[in-house]
Every structure is written in structure tokens, then in C-alpha cells.
PDB file of N, CA and C in Angstrom:
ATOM      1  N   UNK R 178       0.843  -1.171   0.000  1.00 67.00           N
ATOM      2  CA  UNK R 178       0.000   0.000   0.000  1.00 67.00           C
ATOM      3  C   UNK R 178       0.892   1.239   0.000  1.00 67.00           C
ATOM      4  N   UNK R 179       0.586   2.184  -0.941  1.00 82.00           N
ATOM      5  CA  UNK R 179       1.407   3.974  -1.084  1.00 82.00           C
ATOM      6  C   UNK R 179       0.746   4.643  -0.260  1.00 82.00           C
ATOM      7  N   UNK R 180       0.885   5.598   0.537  1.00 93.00           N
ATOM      8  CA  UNK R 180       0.468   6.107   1.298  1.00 93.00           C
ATOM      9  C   UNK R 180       0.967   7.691   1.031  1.00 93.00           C
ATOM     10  N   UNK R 181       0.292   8.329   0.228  1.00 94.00           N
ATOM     11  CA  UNK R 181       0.958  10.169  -0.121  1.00 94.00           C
ATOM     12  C   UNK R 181       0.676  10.963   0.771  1.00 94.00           C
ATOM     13  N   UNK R 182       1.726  11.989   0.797  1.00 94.00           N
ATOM     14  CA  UNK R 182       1.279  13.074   1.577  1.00 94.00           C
ATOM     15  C   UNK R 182       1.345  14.377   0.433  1.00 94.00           C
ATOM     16  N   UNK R 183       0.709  15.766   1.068  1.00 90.00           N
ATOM     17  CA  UNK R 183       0.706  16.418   1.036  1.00 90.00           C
ATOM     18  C   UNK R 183       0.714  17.676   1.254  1.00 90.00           C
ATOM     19  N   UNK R 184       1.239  18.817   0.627  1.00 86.00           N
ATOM     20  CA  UNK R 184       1.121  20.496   1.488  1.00 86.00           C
ATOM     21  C   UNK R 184       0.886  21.172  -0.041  1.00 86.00           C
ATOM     22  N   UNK R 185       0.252  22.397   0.147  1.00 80.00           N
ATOM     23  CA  UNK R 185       0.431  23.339  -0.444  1.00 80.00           C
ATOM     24  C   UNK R 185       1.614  24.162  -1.203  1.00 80.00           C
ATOM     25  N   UNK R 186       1.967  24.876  -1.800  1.00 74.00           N
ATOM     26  CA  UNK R 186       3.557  25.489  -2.524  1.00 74.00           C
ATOM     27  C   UNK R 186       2.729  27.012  -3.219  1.00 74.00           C
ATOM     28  N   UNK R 187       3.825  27.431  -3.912  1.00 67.00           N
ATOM     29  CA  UNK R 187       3.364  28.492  -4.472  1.00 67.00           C
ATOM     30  C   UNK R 187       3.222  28.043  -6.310  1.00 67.00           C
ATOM     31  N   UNK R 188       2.024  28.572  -6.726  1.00 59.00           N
ATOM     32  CA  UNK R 188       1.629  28.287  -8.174  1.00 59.00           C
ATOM     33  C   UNK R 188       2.803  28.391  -9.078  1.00 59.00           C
ATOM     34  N   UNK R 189       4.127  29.492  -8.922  1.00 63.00           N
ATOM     35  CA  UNK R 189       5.395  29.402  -9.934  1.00 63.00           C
ATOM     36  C   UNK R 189       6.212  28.507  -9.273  1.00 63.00           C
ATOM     37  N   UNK R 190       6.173  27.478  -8.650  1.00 62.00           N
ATOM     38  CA  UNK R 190       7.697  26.707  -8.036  1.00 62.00           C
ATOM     39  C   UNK R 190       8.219  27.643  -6.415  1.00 62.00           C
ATOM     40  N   UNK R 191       8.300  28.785  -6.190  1.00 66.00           N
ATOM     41  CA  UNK R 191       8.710  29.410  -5.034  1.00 66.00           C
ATOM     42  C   UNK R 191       8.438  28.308  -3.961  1.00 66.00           C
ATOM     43  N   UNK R 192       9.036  28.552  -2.944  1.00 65.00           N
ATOM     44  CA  UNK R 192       8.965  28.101  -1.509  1.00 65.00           C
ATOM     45  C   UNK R 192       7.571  28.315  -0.927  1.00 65.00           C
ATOM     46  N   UNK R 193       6.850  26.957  -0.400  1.00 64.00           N
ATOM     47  CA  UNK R 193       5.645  27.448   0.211  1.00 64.00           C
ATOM     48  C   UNK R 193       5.465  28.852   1.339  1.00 64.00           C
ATOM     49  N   UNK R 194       4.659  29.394   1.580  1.00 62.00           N
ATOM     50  CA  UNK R 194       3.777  30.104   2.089  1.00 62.00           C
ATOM     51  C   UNK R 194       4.112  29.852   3.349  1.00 62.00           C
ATOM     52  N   UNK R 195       4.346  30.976   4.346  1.00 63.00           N
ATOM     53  CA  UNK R 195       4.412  30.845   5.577  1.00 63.00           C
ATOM     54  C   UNK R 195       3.613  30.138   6.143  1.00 63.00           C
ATOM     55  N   UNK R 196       2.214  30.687   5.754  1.00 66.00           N
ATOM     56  CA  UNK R 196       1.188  29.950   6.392  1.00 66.00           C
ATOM     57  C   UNK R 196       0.872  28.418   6.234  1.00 66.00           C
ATOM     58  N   UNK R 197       1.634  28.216   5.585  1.00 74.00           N
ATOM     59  CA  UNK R 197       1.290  26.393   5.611  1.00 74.00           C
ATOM     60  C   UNK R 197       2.449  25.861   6.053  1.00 74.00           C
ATOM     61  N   UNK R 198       1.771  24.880   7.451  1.00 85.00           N
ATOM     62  CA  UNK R 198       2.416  24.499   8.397  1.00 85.00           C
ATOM     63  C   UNK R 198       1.762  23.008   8.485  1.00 85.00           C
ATOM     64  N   UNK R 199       1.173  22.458   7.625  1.00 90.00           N
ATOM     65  CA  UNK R 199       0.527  21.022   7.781  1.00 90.00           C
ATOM     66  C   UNK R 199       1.048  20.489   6.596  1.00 90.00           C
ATOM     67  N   UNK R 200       1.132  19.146   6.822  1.00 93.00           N
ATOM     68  CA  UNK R 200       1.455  18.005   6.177  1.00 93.00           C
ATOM     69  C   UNK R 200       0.379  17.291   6.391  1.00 93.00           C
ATOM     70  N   UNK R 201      -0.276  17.108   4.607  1.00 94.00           N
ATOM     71  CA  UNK R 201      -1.468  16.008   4.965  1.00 94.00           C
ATOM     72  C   UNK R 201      -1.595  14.652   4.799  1.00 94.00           C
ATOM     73  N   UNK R 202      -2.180  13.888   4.911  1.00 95.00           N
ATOM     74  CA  UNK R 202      -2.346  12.457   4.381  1.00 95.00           C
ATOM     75  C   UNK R 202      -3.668  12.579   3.009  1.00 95.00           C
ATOM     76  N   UNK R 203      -3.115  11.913   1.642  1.00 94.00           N
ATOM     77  CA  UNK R 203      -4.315  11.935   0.660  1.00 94.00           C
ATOM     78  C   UNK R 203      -5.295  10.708   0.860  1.00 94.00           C
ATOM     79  N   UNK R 204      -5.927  10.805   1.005  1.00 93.00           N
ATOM     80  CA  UNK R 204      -7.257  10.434   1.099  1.00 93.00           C
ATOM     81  C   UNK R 204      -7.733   8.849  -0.778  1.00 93.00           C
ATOM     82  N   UNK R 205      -7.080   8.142  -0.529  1.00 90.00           N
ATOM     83  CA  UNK R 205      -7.128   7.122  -1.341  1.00 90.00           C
ATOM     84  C   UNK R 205      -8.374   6.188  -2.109  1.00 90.00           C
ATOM     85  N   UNK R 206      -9.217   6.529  -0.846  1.00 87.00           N
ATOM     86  CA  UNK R 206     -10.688   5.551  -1.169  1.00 87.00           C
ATOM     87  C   UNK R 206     -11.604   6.713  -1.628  1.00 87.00           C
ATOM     88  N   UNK R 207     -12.652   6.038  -1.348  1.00 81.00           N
ATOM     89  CA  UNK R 207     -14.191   7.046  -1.469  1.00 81.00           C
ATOM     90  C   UNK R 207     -14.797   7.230  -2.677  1.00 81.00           C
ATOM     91  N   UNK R 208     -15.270   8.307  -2.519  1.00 79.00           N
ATOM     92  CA  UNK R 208     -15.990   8.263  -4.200  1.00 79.00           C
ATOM     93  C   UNK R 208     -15.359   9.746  -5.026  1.00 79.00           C
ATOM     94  N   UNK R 209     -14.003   9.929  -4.436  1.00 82.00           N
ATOM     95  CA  UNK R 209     -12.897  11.051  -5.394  1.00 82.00           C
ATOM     96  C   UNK R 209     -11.763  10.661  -4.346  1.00 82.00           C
ATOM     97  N   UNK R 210     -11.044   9.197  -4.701  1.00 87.00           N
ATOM     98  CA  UNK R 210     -10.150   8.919  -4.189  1.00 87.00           C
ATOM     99  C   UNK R 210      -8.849   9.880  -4.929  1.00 87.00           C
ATOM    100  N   UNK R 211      -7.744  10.647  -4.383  1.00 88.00           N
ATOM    101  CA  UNK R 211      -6.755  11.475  -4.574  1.00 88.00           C
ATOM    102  C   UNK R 211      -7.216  12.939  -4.631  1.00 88.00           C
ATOM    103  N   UNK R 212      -8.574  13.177  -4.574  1.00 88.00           N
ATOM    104  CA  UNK R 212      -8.775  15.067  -4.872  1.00 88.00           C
ATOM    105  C   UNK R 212      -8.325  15.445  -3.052  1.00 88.00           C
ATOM    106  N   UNK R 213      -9.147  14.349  -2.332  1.00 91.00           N
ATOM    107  CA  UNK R 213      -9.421  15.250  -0.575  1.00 91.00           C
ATOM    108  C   UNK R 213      -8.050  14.570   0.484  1.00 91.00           C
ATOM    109  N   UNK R 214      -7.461  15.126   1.209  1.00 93.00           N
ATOM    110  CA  UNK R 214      -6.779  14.674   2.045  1.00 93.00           C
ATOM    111  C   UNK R 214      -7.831  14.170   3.226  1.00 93.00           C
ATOM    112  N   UNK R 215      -7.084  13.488   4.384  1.00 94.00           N
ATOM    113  CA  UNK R 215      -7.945  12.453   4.954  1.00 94.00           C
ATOM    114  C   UNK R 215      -8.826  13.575   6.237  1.00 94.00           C
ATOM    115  N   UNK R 216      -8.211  14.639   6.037  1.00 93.00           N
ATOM    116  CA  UNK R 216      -9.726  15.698   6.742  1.00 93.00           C
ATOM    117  C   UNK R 216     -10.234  16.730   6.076  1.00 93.00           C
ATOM    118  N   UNK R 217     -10.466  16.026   4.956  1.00 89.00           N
ATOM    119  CA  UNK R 217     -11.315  17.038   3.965  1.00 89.00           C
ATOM    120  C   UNK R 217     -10.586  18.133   3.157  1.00 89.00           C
ATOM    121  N   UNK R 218      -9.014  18.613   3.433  1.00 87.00           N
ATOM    122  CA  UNK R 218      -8.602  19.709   2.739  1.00 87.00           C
ATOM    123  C   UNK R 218      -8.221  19.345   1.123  1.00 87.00           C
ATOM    124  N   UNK R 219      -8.758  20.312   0.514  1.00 85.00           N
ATOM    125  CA  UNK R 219      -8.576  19.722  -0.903  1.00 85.00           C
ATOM    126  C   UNK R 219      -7.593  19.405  -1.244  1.00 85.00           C
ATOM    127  N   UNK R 220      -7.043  18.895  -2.359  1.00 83.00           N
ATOM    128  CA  UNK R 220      -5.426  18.315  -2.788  1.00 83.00           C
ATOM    129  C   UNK R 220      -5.818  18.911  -4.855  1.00 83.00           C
ATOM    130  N   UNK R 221      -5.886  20.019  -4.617  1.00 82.00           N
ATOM    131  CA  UNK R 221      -6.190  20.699  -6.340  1.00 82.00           C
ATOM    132  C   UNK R 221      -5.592  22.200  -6.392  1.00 82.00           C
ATOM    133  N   UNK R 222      -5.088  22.323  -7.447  1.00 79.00           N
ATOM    134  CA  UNK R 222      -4.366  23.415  -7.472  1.00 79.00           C
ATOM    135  C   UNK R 222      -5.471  24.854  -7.032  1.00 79.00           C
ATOM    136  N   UNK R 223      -4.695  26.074  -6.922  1.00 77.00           N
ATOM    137  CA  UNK R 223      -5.483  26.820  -6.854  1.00 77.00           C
ATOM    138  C   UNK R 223      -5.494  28.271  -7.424  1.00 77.00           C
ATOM    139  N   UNK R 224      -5.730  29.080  -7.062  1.00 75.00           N
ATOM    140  CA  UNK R 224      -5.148  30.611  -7.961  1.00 75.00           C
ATOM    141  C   UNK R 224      -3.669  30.697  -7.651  1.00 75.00           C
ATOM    142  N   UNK R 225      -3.410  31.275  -6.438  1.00 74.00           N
ATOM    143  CA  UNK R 225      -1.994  31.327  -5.741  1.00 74.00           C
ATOM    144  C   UNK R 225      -1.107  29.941  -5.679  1.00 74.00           C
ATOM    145  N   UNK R 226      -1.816  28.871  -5.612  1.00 76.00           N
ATOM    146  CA  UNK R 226      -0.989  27.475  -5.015  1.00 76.00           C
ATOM    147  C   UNK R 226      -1.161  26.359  -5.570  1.00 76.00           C
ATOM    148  N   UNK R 227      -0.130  25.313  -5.488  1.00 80.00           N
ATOM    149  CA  UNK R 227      -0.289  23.999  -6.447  1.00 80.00           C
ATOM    150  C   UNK R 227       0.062  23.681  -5.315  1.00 80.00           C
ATOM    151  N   UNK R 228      -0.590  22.376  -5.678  1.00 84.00           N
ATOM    152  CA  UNK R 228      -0.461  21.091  -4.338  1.00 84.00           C
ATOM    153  C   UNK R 228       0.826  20.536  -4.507  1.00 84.00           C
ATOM    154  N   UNK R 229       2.021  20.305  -3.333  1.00 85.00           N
ATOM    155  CA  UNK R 229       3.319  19.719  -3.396  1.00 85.00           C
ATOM    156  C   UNK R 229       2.789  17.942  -2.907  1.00 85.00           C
ATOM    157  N   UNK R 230       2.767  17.059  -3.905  1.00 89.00           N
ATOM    158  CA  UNK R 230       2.406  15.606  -3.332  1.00 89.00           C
ATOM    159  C   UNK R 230       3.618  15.151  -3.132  1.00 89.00           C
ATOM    160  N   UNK R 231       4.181  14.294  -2.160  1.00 91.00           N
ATOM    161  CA  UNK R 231       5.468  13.845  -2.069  1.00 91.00           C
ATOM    162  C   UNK R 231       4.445  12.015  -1.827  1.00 91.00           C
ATOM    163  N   UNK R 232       4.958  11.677  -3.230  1.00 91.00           N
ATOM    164  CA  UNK R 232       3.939  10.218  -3.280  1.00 91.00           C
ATOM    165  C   UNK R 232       4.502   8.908  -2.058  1.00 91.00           C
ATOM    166  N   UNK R 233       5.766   9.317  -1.768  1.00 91.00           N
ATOM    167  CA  UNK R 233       5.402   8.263  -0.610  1.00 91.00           C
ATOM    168  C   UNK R 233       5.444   9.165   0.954  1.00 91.00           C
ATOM    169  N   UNK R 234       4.270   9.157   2.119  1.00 94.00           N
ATOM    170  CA  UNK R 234       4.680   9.066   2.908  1.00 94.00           C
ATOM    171  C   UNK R 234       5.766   9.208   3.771  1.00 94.00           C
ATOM    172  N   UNK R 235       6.393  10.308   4.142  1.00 94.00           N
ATOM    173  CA  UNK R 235       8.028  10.550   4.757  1.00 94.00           C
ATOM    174  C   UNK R 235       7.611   9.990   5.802  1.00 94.00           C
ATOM    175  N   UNK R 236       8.322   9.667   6.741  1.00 94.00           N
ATOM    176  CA  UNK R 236       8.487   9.421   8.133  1.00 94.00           C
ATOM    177  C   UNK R 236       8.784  10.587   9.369  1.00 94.00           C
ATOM    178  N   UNK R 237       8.708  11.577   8.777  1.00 95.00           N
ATOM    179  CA  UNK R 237       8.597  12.329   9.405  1.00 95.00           C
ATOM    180  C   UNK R 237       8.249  14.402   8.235  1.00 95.00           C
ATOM    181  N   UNK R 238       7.436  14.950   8.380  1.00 94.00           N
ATOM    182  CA  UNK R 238       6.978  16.292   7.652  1.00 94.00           C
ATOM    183  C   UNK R 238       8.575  17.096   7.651  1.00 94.00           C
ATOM    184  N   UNK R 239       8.596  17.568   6.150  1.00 89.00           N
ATOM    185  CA  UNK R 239       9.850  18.089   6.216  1.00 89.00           C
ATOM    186  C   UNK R 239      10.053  18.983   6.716  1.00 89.00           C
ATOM    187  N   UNK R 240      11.169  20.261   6.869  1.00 87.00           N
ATOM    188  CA  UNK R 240      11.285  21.177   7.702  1.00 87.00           C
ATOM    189  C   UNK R 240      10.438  22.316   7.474  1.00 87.00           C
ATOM    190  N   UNK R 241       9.508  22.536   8.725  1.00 86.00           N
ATOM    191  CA  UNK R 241       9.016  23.564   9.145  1.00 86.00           C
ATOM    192  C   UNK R 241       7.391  23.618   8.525  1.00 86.00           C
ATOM    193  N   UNK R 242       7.409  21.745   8.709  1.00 90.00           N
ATOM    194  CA  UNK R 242       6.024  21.823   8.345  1.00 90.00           C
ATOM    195  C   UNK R 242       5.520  20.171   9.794  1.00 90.00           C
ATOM    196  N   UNK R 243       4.596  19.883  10.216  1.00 93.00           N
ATOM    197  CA  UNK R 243       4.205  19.377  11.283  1.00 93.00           C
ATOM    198  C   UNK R 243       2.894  18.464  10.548  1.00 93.00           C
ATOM    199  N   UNK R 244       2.566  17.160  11.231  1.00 95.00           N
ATOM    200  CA  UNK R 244       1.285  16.592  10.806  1.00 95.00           C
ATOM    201  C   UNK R 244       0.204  17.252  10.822  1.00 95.00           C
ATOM    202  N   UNK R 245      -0.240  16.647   9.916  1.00 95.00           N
ATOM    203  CA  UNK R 245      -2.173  17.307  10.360  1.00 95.00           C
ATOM    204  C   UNK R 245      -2.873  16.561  11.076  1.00 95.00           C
ATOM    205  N   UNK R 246      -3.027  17.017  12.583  1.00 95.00           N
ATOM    206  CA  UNK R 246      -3.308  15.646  13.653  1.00 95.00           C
ATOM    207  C   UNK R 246      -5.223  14.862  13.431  1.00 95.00           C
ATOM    208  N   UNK R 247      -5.876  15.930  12.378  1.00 96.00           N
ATOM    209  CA  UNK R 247      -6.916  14.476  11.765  1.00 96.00           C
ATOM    210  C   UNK R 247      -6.903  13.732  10.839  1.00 96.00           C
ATOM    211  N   UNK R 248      -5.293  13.984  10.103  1.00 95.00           N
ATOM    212  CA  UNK R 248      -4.916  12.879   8.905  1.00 95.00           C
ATOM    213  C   UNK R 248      -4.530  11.695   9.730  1.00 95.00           C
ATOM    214  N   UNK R 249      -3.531  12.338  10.952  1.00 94.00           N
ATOM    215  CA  UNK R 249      -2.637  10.844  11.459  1.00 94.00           C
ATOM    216  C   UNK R 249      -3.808   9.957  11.982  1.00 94.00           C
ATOM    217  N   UNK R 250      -4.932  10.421  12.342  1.00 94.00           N
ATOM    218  CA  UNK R 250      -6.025   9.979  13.363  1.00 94.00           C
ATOM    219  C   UNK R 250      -6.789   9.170  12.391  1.00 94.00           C
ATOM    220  N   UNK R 251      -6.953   9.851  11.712  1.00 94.00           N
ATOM    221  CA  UNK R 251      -7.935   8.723  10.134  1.00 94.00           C
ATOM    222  C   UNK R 251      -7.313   7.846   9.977  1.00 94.00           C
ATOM    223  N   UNK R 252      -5.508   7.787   9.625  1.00 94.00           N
ATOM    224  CA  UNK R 252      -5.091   6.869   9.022  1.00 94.00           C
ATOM    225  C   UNK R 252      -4.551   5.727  10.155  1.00 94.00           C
ATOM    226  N   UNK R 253      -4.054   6.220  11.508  1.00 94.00           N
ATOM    227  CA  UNK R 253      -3.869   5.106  12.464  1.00 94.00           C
ATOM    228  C   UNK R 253      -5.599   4.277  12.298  1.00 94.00           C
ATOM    229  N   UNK R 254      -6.144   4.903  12.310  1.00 94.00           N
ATOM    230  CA  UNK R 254      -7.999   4.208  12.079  1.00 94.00           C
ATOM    231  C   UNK R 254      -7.927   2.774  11.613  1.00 94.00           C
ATOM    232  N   UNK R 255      -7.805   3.823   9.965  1.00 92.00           N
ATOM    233  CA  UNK R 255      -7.920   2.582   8.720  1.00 92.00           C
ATOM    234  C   UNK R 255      -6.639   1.618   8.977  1.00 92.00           C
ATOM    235  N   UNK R 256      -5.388   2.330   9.258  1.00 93.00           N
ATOM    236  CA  UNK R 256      -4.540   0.989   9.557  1.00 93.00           C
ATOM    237  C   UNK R 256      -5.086  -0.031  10.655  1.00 93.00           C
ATOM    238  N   UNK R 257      -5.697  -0.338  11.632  1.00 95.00           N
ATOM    239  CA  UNK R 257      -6.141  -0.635  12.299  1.00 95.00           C
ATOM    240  C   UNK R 257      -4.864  -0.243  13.379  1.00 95.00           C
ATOM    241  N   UNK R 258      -4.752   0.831  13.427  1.00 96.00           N
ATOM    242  CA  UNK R 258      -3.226   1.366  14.786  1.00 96.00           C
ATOM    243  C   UNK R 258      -3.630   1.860  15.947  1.00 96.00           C
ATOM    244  N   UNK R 259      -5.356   2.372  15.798  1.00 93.00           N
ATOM    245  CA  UNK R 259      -5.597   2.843  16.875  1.00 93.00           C
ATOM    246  C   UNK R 259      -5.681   2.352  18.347  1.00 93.00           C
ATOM    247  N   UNK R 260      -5.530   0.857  18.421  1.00 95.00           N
ATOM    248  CA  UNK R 260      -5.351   0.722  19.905  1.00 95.00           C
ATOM    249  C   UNK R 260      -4.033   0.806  20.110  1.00 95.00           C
ATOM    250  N   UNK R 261      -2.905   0.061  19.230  1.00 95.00           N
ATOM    251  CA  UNK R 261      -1.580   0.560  19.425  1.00 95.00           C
ATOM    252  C   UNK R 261      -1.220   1.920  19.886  1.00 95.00           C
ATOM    253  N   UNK R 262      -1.634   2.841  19.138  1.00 92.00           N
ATOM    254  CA  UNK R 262      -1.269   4.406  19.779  1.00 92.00           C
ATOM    255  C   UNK R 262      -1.915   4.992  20.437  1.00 92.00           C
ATOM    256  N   UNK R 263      -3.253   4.196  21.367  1.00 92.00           N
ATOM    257  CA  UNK R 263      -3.718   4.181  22.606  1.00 92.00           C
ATOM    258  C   UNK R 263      -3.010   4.183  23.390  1.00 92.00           C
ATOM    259  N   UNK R 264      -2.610   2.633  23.174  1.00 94.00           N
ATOM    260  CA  UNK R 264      -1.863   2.233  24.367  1.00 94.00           C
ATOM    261  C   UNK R 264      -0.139   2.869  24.626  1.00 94.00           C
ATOM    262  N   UNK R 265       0.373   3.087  23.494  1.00 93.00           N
ATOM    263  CA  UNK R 265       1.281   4.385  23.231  1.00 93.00           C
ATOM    264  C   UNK R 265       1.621   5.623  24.429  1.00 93.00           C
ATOM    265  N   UNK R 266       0.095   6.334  23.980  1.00 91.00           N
ATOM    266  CA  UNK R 266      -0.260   7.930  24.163  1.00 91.00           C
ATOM    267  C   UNK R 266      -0.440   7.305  25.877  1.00 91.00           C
ATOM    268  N   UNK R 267      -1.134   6.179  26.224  1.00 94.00           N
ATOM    269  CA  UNK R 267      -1.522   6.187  28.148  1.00 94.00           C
ATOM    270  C   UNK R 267      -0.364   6.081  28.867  1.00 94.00           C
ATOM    271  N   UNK R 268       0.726   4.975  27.907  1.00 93.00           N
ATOM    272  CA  UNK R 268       2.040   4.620  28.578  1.00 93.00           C
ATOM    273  C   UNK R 268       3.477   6.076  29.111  1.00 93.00           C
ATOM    274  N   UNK R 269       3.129   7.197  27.374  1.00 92.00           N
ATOM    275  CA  UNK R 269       3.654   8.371  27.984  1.00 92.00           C
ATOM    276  C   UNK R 269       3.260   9.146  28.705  1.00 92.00           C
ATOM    277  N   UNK R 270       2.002   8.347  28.980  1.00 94.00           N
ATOM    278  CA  UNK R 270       1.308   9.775  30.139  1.00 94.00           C
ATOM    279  C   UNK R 270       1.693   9.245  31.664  1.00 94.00           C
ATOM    280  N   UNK R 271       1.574   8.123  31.379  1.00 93.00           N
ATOM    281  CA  UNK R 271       1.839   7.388  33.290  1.00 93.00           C
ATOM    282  C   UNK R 271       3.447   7.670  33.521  1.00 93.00           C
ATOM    283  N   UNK R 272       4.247   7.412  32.446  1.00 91.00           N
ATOM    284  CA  UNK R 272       5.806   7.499  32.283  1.00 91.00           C
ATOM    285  C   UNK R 272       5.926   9.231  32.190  1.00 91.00           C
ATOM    286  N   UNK R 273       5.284   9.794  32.198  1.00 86.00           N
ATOM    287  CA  UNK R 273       5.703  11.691  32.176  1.00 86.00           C
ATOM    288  C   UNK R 273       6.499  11.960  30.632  1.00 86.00           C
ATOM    289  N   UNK R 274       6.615  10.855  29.752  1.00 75.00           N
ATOM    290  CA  UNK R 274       7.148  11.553  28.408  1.00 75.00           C
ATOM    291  C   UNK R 274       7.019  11.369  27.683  1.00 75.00           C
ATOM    292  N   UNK R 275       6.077  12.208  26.391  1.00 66.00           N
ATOM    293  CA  UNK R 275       5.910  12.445  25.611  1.00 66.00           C
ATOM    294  C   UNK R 275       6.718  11.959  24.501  1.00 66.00           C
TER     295      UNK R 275
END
């Protein structure tokens, strides 16, 4: 399974936009599998901006951009990860670290 992400850029090639600070997950299934990322933000160019797809999945959002915490949440879902990073998120909380 490919798993893409995505952010926003500027419509000539320039360096994205201050304001975009999310890294999304694309949205694969449904009934417009590749237009929506997995919380609805579109993945289509726009006046100012073209969508930057980086087709596989990084392991971590490149610099000075952060997850979009209802992509990771959809997709731990569909992976079936969500009790794993349950049990994760309770273990750093009893242990004090994050």
C-alpha cells in the first residue's frame, strides 16, 4: 500500500507560504479517491498554489512543516493502529514523556 502526503507550494515553483504548516495524508478511497486529504482539505491546485504531493509518505513532515493531527487519526484508524497508539499515548502519560 502507497500512502501520499501532502502540502500546499506556491503556483510558480517558489517556496511554500508561511502559512502552511501542515502536512497532509491523501485520502485514497471514497468516491474522489486522490482530490481530498484524509480531513477534507482539498489536494487541487489553486489561484496562488499547487499542491506539493510527495507520493510516498516521509516518516517524518519536512522542515518547518508538522502533521495534520486528523490525517494521522484517520489513518492510524484505517490501519487498524488505533489501539496501538492508545496504548502508546496512556504509557507516555503514566511514564511523564511524551
Amino acid at each position: 500500500m502507497s500512502i501520499r502526503a501532502i502540502h500546499s507550494g506556491y503556483y510558480d515553483g517558489r517556496p511554500r507560504a508561511g502559512q502552511v504548516r501542515r502536512l497532509h495524508v491523501i485520502r485514497e478511497d471514497g468516491p474522489k479517491p486522490g482530490e481530498n486529504a484524509m480531513c477534507g482539505q482539498g489536494v487541487w491546485p489553486t489561484t496562488n498554489a499547487t499542491p506539493v504531493v510527495l507520493d510516498s509518505m516521509p516518516p517524518r513532515p519536512p522542515d518547518g512543516l508538522e502533521w495534520c493531527p486528523h490525517c494521522l487519526g484517520r489513518l492510524a484508524e484505517r490501519l487498524g493502529a488505533l489501539p496501538w497508539l492508545g496504548e502508546q499515548l496512556a504509557r507516555w502519560v503514566r511514564e511523564g514523556t511524551p
